[in-house]
Every structure is written in structure tokens, then in C-alpha cells.
PDB file of C-alpha atoms in Angstrom:
ATOM      1  CA  MET A   3     136.031  97.102 127.160  1.00 65.00           C
ATOM      2  CA  ASN A   4     134.676  93.755 126.123  1.00 77.00           C
ATOM      3  CA  GLN A   5     136.834  90.735 125.389  1.00 79.00           C
ATOM      4  CA  PRO A   6     137.208  91.202 121.602  1.00 79.00           C
ATOM      5  CA  GLU A   7     138.392  94.776 122.145  1.00 85.00           C
ATOM      6  CA  VAL A   8     140.884  93.635 124.791  1.00 87.00           C
ATOM      7  CA  LEU A   9     142.236  90.939 122.453  1.00 87.00           C
ATOM      8  CA  ASP A  10     142.491  93.471 119.637  1.00 90.00           C
ATOM      9  CA  SER A  11     144.431  95.918 121.801  1.00 92.00           C
ATOM     10  CA  ASP A  12     146.699  93.100 123.040  1.00 92.00           C
ATOM     11  CA  ILE A  13     147.408  92.028 119.469  1.00 92.00           C
ATOM     12  CA  ARG A  14     148.252  95.567 118.403  1.00 94.00           C
ATOM     13  CA  ALA A  15     150.520  96.074 121.416  1.00 95.00           C
ATOM     14  CA  LEU A  16     152.374  92.819 120.736  1.00 95.00           C
ATOM     15  CA  GLN A  17     152.765  93.695 117.056  1.00 95.00           C
ATOM     16  CA  GLN A  18     154.128  97.141 117.900  1.00 96.00           C
ATOM     17  CA  TRP A  19     156.549  95.681 120.442  1.00 95.00           C
ATOM     18  CA  LEU A  20     157.821  93.147 117.902  1.00 96.00           C
ATOM     19  CA  ARG A  21     158.224  95.858 115.266  1.00 95.00           C
ATOM     20  CA  ALA A  22     160.289  97.972 117.685  1.00 95.00           C
ATOM     21  CA  ALA A  23     162.305  94.924 118.753  1.00 95.00           C
ATOM     22  CA  TRP A  24     163.234  94.132 115.147  1.00 94.00           C
ATOM     23  CA  GLN A  25     164.450  97.707 114.718  1.00 94.00           C
ATOM     24  CA  GLN A  26     166.418  97.507 117.958  1.00 94.00           C
ATOM     25  CA  LEU A  27     167.913  94.168 116.913  1.00 93.00           C
ATOM     26  CA  GLY A  28     169.566  95.912 113.962  1.00 90.00           C
ATOM     27  CA  ASP A  29     171.436  98.269 116.283  1.00 92.00           C
ATOM     28  CA  PRO A  30     175.171  97.546 115.927  1.00 92.00           C
ATOM     29  CA  THR A  31     175.896  98.760 119.475  1.00 94.00           C
ATOM     30  CA  LEU A  32     173.991  95.867 121.095  1.00 93.00           C
ATOM     31  CA  THR A  33     176.162  93.399 122.924  1.00 94.00           C
ATOM     32  CA  ALA A  34     175.908  89.694 122.152  1.00 94.00           C
ATOM     33  CA  PHE A  35     174.176  89.120 125.490  1.00 96.00           C
ATOM     34  CA  ALA A  36     171.634  91.918 124.913  1.00 96.00           C
ATOM     35  CA  ARG A  37     170.971  90.632 121.395  1.00 95.00           C
ATOM     36  CA  ARG A  38     170.376  87.095 122.687  1.00 96.00           C
ATOM     37  CA  GLU A  39     168.058  88.356 125.443  1.00 97.00           C
ATOM     38  CA  LEU A  40     166.118  90.453 122.934  1.00 96.00           C
ATOM     39  CA  ARG A  41     165.693  87.447 120.634  1.00 96.00           C
ATOM     40  CA  ASN A  42     164.432  85.358 123.581  1.00 97.00           C
ATOM     41  CA  GLN A  43     161.906  88.071 124.440  1.00 97.00           C
ATOM     42  CA  MET A  44     160.864  88.240 120.793  1.00 96.00           C
ATOM     43  CA  LYS A  45     160.231  84.480 120.743  1.00 97.00           C
ATOM     44  CA  GLN A  46     158.055  84.760 123.841  1.00 97.00           C
ATOM     45  CA  CYS A  47     156.182  87.730 122.388  1.00 96.00           C
ATOM     46  CA  SER A  48     155.612  85.850 119.129  1.00 96.00           C
ATOM     47  CA  ALA A  49     154.195  82.901 121.051  1.00 96.00           C
ATOM     48  CA  ASP A  50     151.869  85.232 122.976  1.00 95.00           C
ATOM     49  CA  LEU A  51     150.780  86.865 119.730  1.00 94.00           C
ATOM     50  CA  ARG A  52     150.067  83.448 118.198  1.00 95.00           C
ATOM     51  CA  VAL A  53     147.868  82.548 121.188  1.00 94.00           C
ATOM     52  CA  CYS A  54     145.930  85.823 120.895  1.00 92.00           C
ATOM     53  CA  LEU A  55     145.395  85.335 117.179  1.00 91.00           C
ATOM     54  CA  GLN A  56     144.201  81.781 117.788  1.00 92.00           C
ATOM     55  CA  ARG A  57     141.674  83.060 120.338  1.00 90.00           C
ATOM     56  CA  VAL A  58     140.359  85.569 117.807  1.00 89.00           C
ATOM     57  CA  ALA A  59     140.065  82.838 115.179  1.00 88.00           C
ATOM     58  CA  GLU A  60     138.129  80.643 117.603  1.00 87.00           C
ATOM     59  CA  GLN A  61     135.677  83.458 118.292  1.00 84.00           C
ATOM     60  CA  GLN A  62     134.923  83.976 114.606  1.00 77.00           C
ATOM     61  CA  PRO A  63     131.645  82.271 113.738  1.00 74.00           C
ATOM     62  CA  GLU A  64     131.795  79.591 111.087  1.00 65.00           C
ATOM     63  CA  PRO A  65     130.132  80.659 107.847  1.00 64.00           C
ATOM     64  CA  ALA A  66     126.794  78.915 107.592  1.00 61.00           C
ATOM     65  CA  ARG A  67     126.483  76.688 104.567  1.00 65.00           C
ATOM     66  CA  SER A  68     123.055  76.124 103.236  1.00 64.00           C
ATOM     67  CA  PRO A  69     122.392  72.537 102.219  1.00 63.00           C
ATOM     68  CA  ALA A  70     121.943  72.028  98.507  1.00 61.00           C
ATOM     69  CA  SER A  71     118.345  71.456  97.547  1.00 66.00           C
ATOM     70  CA  PRO A  72     117.641  68.185  95.727  1.00 67.00           C
ATOM     71  CA  HIS A  73     116.297  70.108  92.723  1.00 72.00           C
ATOM     72  CA  SER A  74     119.221  72.477  92.262  1.00 73.00           C
ATOM     73  CA  ARG A  75     121.460  72.315  89.235  1.00 72.00           C
ATOM     74  CA  PRO A  76     124.790  70.585  89.769  1.00 66.00           C
ATOM     75  CA  GLY A  77     127.981  72.565  89.379  1.00 74.00           C
ATOM     76  CA  LEU A  78     129.635  72.788  85.969  1.00 74.00           C
ATOM     77  CA  ARG A  79     131.707  69.717  85.205  1.00 73.00           C
ATOM     78  CA  ILE A  80     134.067  69.450  82.272  1.00 77.00           C
ATOM     79  CA  LEU A  81     134.343  66.002  80.849  1.00 74.00           C
ATOM     80  CA  SER A  82     137.171  65.003  78.557  1.00 73.00           C
ATOM     81  CA  TRP A  83     137.258  62.172  76.030  1.00 69.00           C
TER      82      TRP A  83
END
């Protein structure tokens, strides 16, 4: 597996874990301690997910903008009186 595939699998795993954690958080049989620990783990998982998504965004190439030629028509401008 190359790095983008590893990041993609990590992102999916973190998203699935968070989805399951949200469902588990709604369980009325959880104790206050277990609920607090689950929320702490969810915060850490969310931070990890944010880091992975930032890495993916950094790897995306910037769209190349072609410079406007000096003889091109300017964009439409609406002038009011």
C-alpha cells in the first residue's frame, strides 16, 4: 500500500470508530465514568482524524491557474449610475 491508500484506510477506520462510539454513547446503561472515558477517546480520535484529513489536503496539488493573456477580454462588469 502506498501512503495515500494508508491515509484513506486510516480515515475510514477513524470515521467508523467515531460512528460506533456515538451509537455507544447513547446507551443508557453506560456509567458516568464510562461515558466520560468514551467522550475523551472520541476527542482524541477526532483530533487524529483532523490530522489525517489535513495530510490529505496537503497532498492535493493546487489547481494550476493560467495567467490571463494581455489581449483577453475582461470579465463582465456591471456598472450602475
